[in-house]
C-alpha cells in the first residue's frame, strides 16, 4: 500500500476486512456482493475529503472510478503542447 494511505486508512480497512472475508459486504460503488477472496479497496466518497470513506468496493469498481475522474480532469485541463504546429 502506498504511503499516502496512513494509519487511519489502514485501521478503517482492517475493521472492514473480517466482514468482507465472510462475504457479508456489498460494493459501495456498484452494490454487488464482494466475494470473500476478491480483491477490494476501501473507497473514498467522490468529491469528498481524503479521509472520507464510503466503504469497501471491488478493486475494479474503485480504480475504474479513479481513472474516469482523472480522465475528466485531463479533458478539462489538457497539457500544453510543447510546440505549436
CSV table of N, CA, C and O in Angstrom, one decimal:
chain,number,residue,atom,x,y,z
A,1,UNK,N,0.8,-1.2,0.0
A,1,UNK,CA,0.0,0.0,0.0
A,1,UNK,C,0.9,1.2,0.0
A,1,UNK,O,1.9,1.3,0.7
A,2,UNK,N,0.5,2.2,-0.7
A,2,UNK,CA,1.2,3.5,-0.8
A,2,UNK,C,1.3,4.2,0.5
A,2,UNK,O,0.5,4.1,1.4
A,3,UNK,N,2.3,5.1,0.6
A,3,UNK,CA,2.5,5.9,1.8
A,3,UNK,C,1.3,6.8,2.1
A,3,UNK,O,1.1,7.3,3.2
A,4,UNK,N,0.6,7.2,1.0
A,4,UNK,CA,-0.5,8.1,1.2
A,4,UNK,C,-1.6,7.5,2.0
A,4,UNK,O,-2.5,8.2,2.4
A,5,UNK,N,-1.6,6.2,2.2
A,5,UNK,CA,-2.7,5.6,3.0
A,5,UNK,C,-2.1,5.3,4.3
A,5,UNK,O,-1.4,4.3,4.6
A,6,UNK,N,-2.3,6.3,5.2
A,6,UNK,CA,-1.7,6.2,6.5
A,6,UNK,C,-2.4,5.3,7.5
A,6,UNK,O,-3.3,4.5,7.2
A,7,UNK,N,-2.1,5.5,8.8
A,7,UNK,CA,-2.7,4.7,9.9
A,7,UNK,C,-4.2,4.7,9.9
A,7,UNK,O,-4.8,3.6,10.2
A,8,UNK,N,-4.8,5.8,9.7
A,8,UNK,CA,-6.3,5.9,9.8
A,8,UNK,C,-6.9,5.0,8.7
A,8,UNK,O,-7.8,4.2,8.9
A,9,UNK,N,-6.4,5.1,7.4
A,9,UNK,CA,-6.9,4.4,6.3
A,9,UNK,C,-6.7,2.9,6.6
A,9,UNK,O,-7.7,2.1,6.4
A,10,UNK,N,-5.6,2.5,7.1
A,10,UNK,CA,-5.3,1.1,7.3
A,10,UNK,C,-6.2,0.6,8.4
A,10,UNK,O,-6.7,-0.6,8.4
A,11,UNK,N,-6.5,1.4,9.4
A,11,UNK,CA,-7.4,1.0,10.5
A,11,UNK,C,-8.8,0.8,10.1
A,11,UNK,O,-9.5,-0.2,10.4
A,12,UNK,N,-9.3,1.7,9.2
A,12,UNK,CA,-10.7,1.5,8.7
A,12,UNK,C,-10.8,0.3,7.8
A,12,UNK,O,-11.7,-0.5,7.9
A,13,UNK,N,-9.8,0.1,7.0
A,13,UNK,CA,-9.8,-1.1,6.1
A,13,UNK,C,-9.7,-2.4,6.9
A,13,UNK,O,-10.4,-3.3,6.7
A,14,UNK,N,-8.9,-2.4,8.0
A,14,UNK,CA,-8.8,-3.6,8.8
A,14,UNK,C,-10.1,-3.9,9.5
A,14,UNK,O,-10.4,-5.0,9.7
A,15,UNK,N,-10.8,-2.8,9.9
A,15,UNK,CA,-12.1,-3.0,10.6
A,15,UNK,C,-13.1,-3.7,9.6
A,15,UNK,O,-14.0,-4.4,10.0
A,16,UNK,N,-13.1,-3.3,8.3
A,16,UNK,CA,-14.0,-3.9,7.3
A,16,UNK,C,-13.6,-5.3,6.9
A,16,UNK,O,-14.4,-6.1,6.5
A,17,UNK,N,-12.3,-5.6,7.0
A,17,UNK,CA,-11.7,-6.9,6.4
A,17,UNK,C,-12.5,-8.2,6.9
A,17,UNK,O,-12.8,-9.0,6.0
A,18,UNK,N,-12.8,-8.4,8.2
A,18,UNK,CA,-13.4,-9.6,8.6
A,18,UNK,C,-14.8,-9.8,7.9
A,18,UNK,O,-15.1,-10.9,7.4
A,19,UNK,N,-15.6,-8.7,7.8
A,19,UNK,CA,-16.9,-8.8,7.1
A,19,UNK,C,-16.8,-9.1,5.6
A,19,UNK,O,-17.5,-9.9,5.1
A,20,UNK,N,-15.8,-8.5,5.0
A,20,UNK,CA,-15.5,-8.7,3.6
A,20,UNK,C,-15.1,-10.2,3.4
A,20,UNK,O,-15.6,-10.9,2.5
A,21,UNK,N,-14.2,-10.7,4.2
A,21,UNK,CA,-13.8,-12.1,4.1
A,21,UNK,C,-14.9,-13.1,4.4
A,21,UNK,O,-14.8,-14.2,3.9
A,22,UNK,N,-15.9,-12.7,5.1
A,22,UNK,CA,-17.0,-13.6,5.3
A,22,UNK,C,-18.1,-13.5,4.2
A,22,UNK,O,-19.1,-14.2,4.2
A,23,UNK,N,-17.8,-12.6,3.3
A,23,UNK,CA,-18.8,-12.4,2.2
A,23,UNK,C,-20.0,-11.6,2.6
A,23,UNK,O,-21.1,-11.8,1.9
A,24,UNK,N,-20.0,-10.8,3.6
A,24,UNK,CA,-21.1,-10.1,4.1
A,24,UNK,C,-21.3,-8.7,3.6
A,24,UNK,O,-22.2,-7.9,4.0
A,25,UNK,N,-20.4,-8.2,2.7
A,25,UNK,CA,-20.3,-6.8,2.3
A,25,UNK,C,-20.6,-6.7,0.8
A,25,UNK,O,-20.2,-7.5,0.0
A,26,UNK,N,-21.4,-5.7,0.5
A,26,UNK,CA,-21.6,-5.3,-0.9
A,26,UNK,C,-20.8,-4.1,-1.3
A,26,UNK,O,-20.4,-3.3,-0.4
A,27,UNK,N,-20.4,-4.0,-2.5
A,27,UNK,CA,-19.6,-2.9,-3.0
A,27,UNK,C,-20.3,-1.6,-2.9
A,27,UNK,O,-21.5,-1.5,-3.3
A,28,UNK,N,-19.7,-0.6,-2.3
A,28,UNK,CA,-20.3,0.7,-2.1
A,28,UNK,C,-20.5,1.4,-3.4
A,28,UNK,O,-21.3,2.3,-3.4
A,29,UNK,N,-19.9,1.0,-4.4
A,29,UNK,CA,-20.0,1.7,-5.7
A,29,UNK,C,-21.0,1.0,-6.6
A,29,UNK,O,-21.9,1.7,-7.2
A,30,UNK,N,-21.0,-0.3,-6.8
A,30,UNK,CA,-21.9,-1.0,-7.7
A,30,UNK,C,-23.1,-1.7,-7.0
A,30,UNK,O,-24.0,-2.1,-7.7
A,31,UNK,N,-22.9,-2.0,-5.7
A,31,UNK,CA,-24.0,-2.6,-5.0
A,31,UNK,C,-24.0,-4.1,-5.1
A,31,UNK,O,-24.8,-4.8,-4.4
A,32,UNK,N,-23.1,-4.7,-5.8
A,32,UNK,CA,-23.0,-6.2,-5.9
A,32,UNK,C,-22.1,-6.7,-4.7
A,32,UNK,O,-21.2,-6.0,-4.3
A,33,UNK,N,-22.4,-8.0,-4.3
A,33,UNK,CA,-21.6,-8.6,-3.2
A,33,UNK,C,-20.1,-8.6,-3.6
A,33,UNK,O,-19.7,-8.8,-4.8
A,34,UNK,N,-19.3,-8.5,-2.6
A,34,UNK,CA,-17.8,-8.7,-2.8
A,34,UNK,C,-17.5,-10.1,-2.3
A,34,UNK,O,-17.8,-10.4,-1.1
A,35,UNK,N,-17.0,-11.0,-3.2
A,35,UNK,CA,-16.7,-12.3,-2.8
A,35,UNK,C,-15.6,-12.4,-1.8
A,35,UNK,O,-14.7,-11.5,-1.8
A,36,UNK,N,-15.6,-13.4,-0.9
A,36,UNK,CA,-14.6,-13.4,0.1
A,36,UNK,C,-13.1,-13.4,-0.4
A,36,UNK,O,-12.3,-12.7,0.3
A,37,UNK,N,-12.8,-14.0,-1.5
A,37,UNK,CA,-11.4,-14.0,-2.0
A,37,UNK,C,-11.2,-12.9,-2.9
A,37,UNK,O,-10.0,-12.7,-3.4
A,38,UNK,N,-12.1,-12.0,-3.2
A,38,UNK,CA,-11.9,-11.0,-4.2
A,38,UNK,C,-11.1,-9.8,-3.7
A,38,UNK,O,-11.0,-9.5,-2.5
A,39,UNK,N,-10.3,-9.2,-4.7
A,39,UNK,CA,-9.5,-8.0,-4.4
A,39,UNK,C,-10.5,-6.9,-4.1
A,39,UNK,O,-11.4,-6.7,-4.9
A,40,UNK,N,-10.2,-6.1,-3.1
A,40,UNK,CA,-11.1,-5.0,-2.8
A,40,UNK,C,-10.3,-3.8,-2.3
A,40,UNK,O,-9.2,-4.0,-1.8
A,41,UNK,N,-10.9,-2.6,-2.4
A,41,UNK,CA,-10.2,-1.4,-1.9
A,41,UNK,C,-11.2,-0.7,-1.0
A,41,UNK,O,-12.4,-0.9,-1.1
A,42,UNK,N,-10.7,0.2,-0.1
A,42,UNK,CA,-11.6,1.0,0.7
A,42,UNK,C,-11.8,2.3,-0.1
A,42,UNK,O,-10.9,3.1,-0.4
A,43,UNK,N,-13.1,2.4,-0.6
A,43,UNK,CA,-13.4,3.5,-1.5
A,43,UNK,C,-13.6,4.8,-0.8
A,43,UNK,O,-14.2,4.9,0.3
A,44,UNK,N,-13.2,5.9,-1.4
A,44,UNK,CA,-13.5,7.3,-0.9
A,44,UNK,C,-14.8,7.8,-1.5
A,44,UNK,O,-15.2,7.4,-2.5
A,45,UNK,N,-15.3,8.7,-0.8
A,45,UNK,CA,-16.5,9.4,-1.2
A,45,UNK,C,-16.1,10.3,-2.4
A,45,UNK,O,-15.1,11.1,-2.3
A,46,UNK,N,-16.8,10.2,-3.5
A,46,UNK,CA,-16.5,11.0,-4.7
A,46,UNK,C,-16.6,12.5,-4.3
A,46,UNK,O,-17.6,13.0,-3.8
A,47,UNK,N,-15.5,13.3,-4.6
A,47,UNK,CA,-15.5,14.7,-4.3
A,47,UNK,C,-15.4,15.0,-2.8
A,47,UNK,O,-15.4,16.2,-2.5
A,48,UNK,N,-15.2,14.0,-2.0
A,48,UNK,CA,-15.1,14.2,-0.6
A,48,UNK,C,-13.6,14.5,-0.1
A,48,UNK,O,-12.7,14.6,-1.0
A,49,UNK,N,-13.5,14.6,1.2
A,49,UNK,CA,-12.1,14.8,1.7
A,49,UNK,C,-11.3,13.5,1.6
A,49,UNK,O,-11.9,12.4,1.5
A,50,UNK,N,-10.0,13.5,1.6
A,50,UNK,CA,-9.2,12.3,1.5
A,50,UNK,C,-9.4,11.3,2.6
A,50,UNK,O,-9.2,10.1,2.5
A,51,UNK,N,-10.0,11.8,3.8
A,51,UNK,CA,-10.2,10.9,4.9
A,51,UNK,C,-11.7,10.5,5.0
A,51,UNK,O,-12.1,10.0,6.0
A,52,UNK,N,-12.4,10.7,3.9
A,52,UNK,CA,-13.9,10.4,3.9
A,52,UNK,C,-14.1,9.1,3.1
A,52,UNK,O,-13.9,9.1,1.8
A,53,UNK,N,-14.4,8.0,3.7
A,53,UNK,CA,-14.6,6.7,3.1
A,53,UNK,C,-16.0,6.3,2.9
A,53,UNK,O,-16.8,6.5,3.8
A,54,UNK,N,-16.4,5.7,1.8
A,54,UNK,CA,-17.7,5.2,1.6
A,54,UNK,C,-17.8,3.8,1.9
A,54,UNK,O,-18.9,3.2,2.0
A,55,UNK,N,-16.7,3.1,2.0
A,55,UNK,CA,-16.8,1.6,2.3
A,55,UNK,C,-16.0,0.8,1.3
A,55,UNK,O,-15.5,1.3,0.3
A,56,UNK,N,-16.1,-0.5,1.5
A,56,UNK,CA,-15.4,-1.4,0.6
A,56,UNK,C,-16.0,-1.4,-0.8
A,56,UNK,O,-17.2,-1.2,-1.0
A,57,UNK,N,-15.1,-1.5,-1.8
A,57,UNK,CA,-15.5,-1.5,-3.2
A,57,UNK,C,-14.7,-2.6,-3.9
A,57,UNK,O,-13.5,-2.9,-3.5
A,58,UNK,N,-15.3,-3.2,-4.9
A,58,UNK,CA,-14.5,-4.1,-5.8
A,58,UNK,C,-13.3,-3.3,-6.3
A,58,UNK,O,-13.4,-2.1,-6.6
A,59,UNK,N,-12.1,-3.9,-6.4
A,59,UNK,CA,-11.0,-3.2,-6.8
A,59,UNK,C,-11.2,-2.6,-8.2
A,59,UNK,O,-10.9,-1.4,-8.5
A,60,UNK,N,-11.9,-3.3,-9.1
A,60,UNK,CA,-12.1,-2.8,-10.5
A,60,UNK,C,-13.1,-1.6,-10.4
A,60,UNK,O,-12.9,-0.7,-11.2
A,61,UNK,N,-14.1,-1.6,-9.5
A,61,UNK,CA,-15.0,-0.5,-9.4
A,61,UNK,C,-14.3,0.7,-8.9
A,61,UNK,O,-14.4,1.8,-9.4
A,62,UNK,N,-13.5,0.6,-7.9
A,62,UNK,CA,-12.8,1.7,-7.3
A,62,UNK,C,-11.8,2.3,-8.2
A,62,UNK,O,-11.8,3.5,-8.4
A,63,UNK,N,-11.0,1.5,-8.8
A,63,UNK,CA,-9.9,2.0,-9.7
A,63,UNK,C,-10.5,2.5,-11.0
A,63,UNK,O,-9.9,3.5,-11.6
A,64,UNK,N,-11.6,1.9,-11.5
A,64,UNK,CA,-12.2,2.4,-12.7
A,64,UNK,C,-12.8,3.8,-12.4
A,64,UNK,O,-12.7,4.7,-13.3
A,65,UNK,N,-13.4,4.0,-11.3
A,65,UNK,CA,-13.9,5.4,-10.9
A,65,UNK,C,-12.8,6.4,-10.8
A,65,UNK,O,-12.9,7.5,-11.3
A,66,UNK,N,-11.6,6.0,-10.3
A,66,UNK,CA,-10.5,6.9,-10.2
A,66,UNK,C,-10.0,7.2,-11.6
A,66,UNK,O,-9.6,8.4,-11.8
A,67,UNK,N,-9.9,6.3,-12.5
A,67,UNK,CA,-9.5,6.5,-13.8
A,67,UNK,C,-10.4,7.5,-14.6
A,67,UNK,O,-10.0,8.4,-15.3
A,68,UNK,N,-11.7,7.3,-14.4
A,68,UNK,CA,-12.7,8.2,-15.0
A,68,UNK,C,-12.5,9.6,-14.5
A,68,UNK,O,-12.6,10.6,-15.3
A,69,UNK,N,-12.3,9.8,-13.2
A,69,UNK,CA,-12.2,11.1,-12.7
A,69,UNK,C,-10.9,11.8,-13.2
A,69,UNK,O,-10.9,12.9,-13.7
A,70,UNK,N,-9.8,11.0,-13.3
A,70,UNK,CA,-8.6,11.6,-13.8
A,70,UNK,C,-8.7,11.9,-15.3
A,70,UNK,O,-8.2,13.0,-15.8
A,71,UNK,N,-9.4,11.1,-16.1
A,71,UNK,CA,-9.6,11.4,-17.5
A,71,UNK,C,-10.4,12.6,-17.7
A,71,UNK,O,-10.2,13.4,-18.6
A,72,UNK,N,-11.5,12.8,-16.9
A,72,UNK,CA,-12.3,14.0,-17.0
A,72,UNK,C,-11.4,15.3,-16.7
A,72,UNK,O,-11.6,16.3,-17.4
A,73,UNK,N,-10.6,15.2,-15.7
A,73,UNK,CA,-9.7,16.3,-15.4
A,73,UNK,C,-8.8,16.6,-16.5
A,73,UNK,O,-8.5,17.8,-16.8
A,74,UNK,N,-8.2,15.6,-17.2
A,74,UNK,CA,-7.3,15.8,-18.3
A,74,UNK,C,-8.0,16.5,-19.5
A,74,UNK,O,-7.5,17.3,-20.1
A,75,UNK,N,-9.3,16.1,-19.7
A,75,UNK,CA,-10.0,16.7,-20.8
A,75,UNK,C,-10.3,18.2,-20.5
A,75,UNK,O,-10.3,19.0,-21.4
A,76,UNK,N,-10.6,18.5,-19.3
A,76,UNK,CA,-10.9,19.9,-18.9
A,76,UNK,C,-9.6,20.8,-18.9
A,76,UNK,O,-9.7,21.9,-19.2
A,77,UNK,N,-8.5,20.2,-18.6
A,77,UNK,CA,-7.2,20.9,-18.5
A,77,UNK,C,-6.1,20.2,-19.2
A,77,UNK,O,-5.3,19.6,-18.6
A,78,UNK,N,-6.2,20.1,-20.6
A,78,UNK,CA,-5.2,19.4,-21.3
A,78,UNK,C,-3.8,20.0,-21.1
A,78,UNK,O,-3.6,21.1,-20.8
A,79,UNK,N,-2.8,19.1,-21.2
A,79,UNK,CA,-1.4,19.5,-21.1
A,79,UNK,C,-1.1,20.4,-22.3
A,79,UNK,O,-1.6,20.2,-23.4
A,80,UNK,N,-0.3,21.5,-22.1
A,80,UNK,CA,0.0,22.4,-23.2
A,80,UNK,C,1.0,21.6,-24.2
A,80,UNK,O,1.8,20.8,-23.8
A,81,UNK,N,0.8,22.0,-25.4
A,81,UNK,CA,1.7,21.4,-26.4
A,81,UNK,C,3.1,22.1,-26.3
A,81,UNK,O,3.2,23.3,-26.0
A,82,UNK,N,4.2,21.3,-26.5
A,82,UNK,CA,5.5,21.9,-26.4
A,82,UNK,C,5.8,22.8,-27.5
A,82,UNK,O,6.6,23.7,-27.4
A,83,UNK,N,5.2,22.6,-28.7
A,83,UNK,CA,5.4,23.4,-29.9
A,83,UNK,C,4.0,23.6,-30.5
A,83,UNK,O,3.2,22.7,-30.6
A,84,UNK,N,3.8,24.7,-31.1
A,84,UNK,CA,2.6,25.0,-31.9
A,84,UNK,C,2.9,24.6,-33.4
A,84,UNK,O,3.9,25.1,-33.9
A,85,UNK,N,2.2,23.8,-34.0
A,85,UNK,CA,2.4,23.4,-35.4
A,85,UNK,C,1.6,24.2,-36.3
A,85,UNK,O,0.5,24.5,-36.3
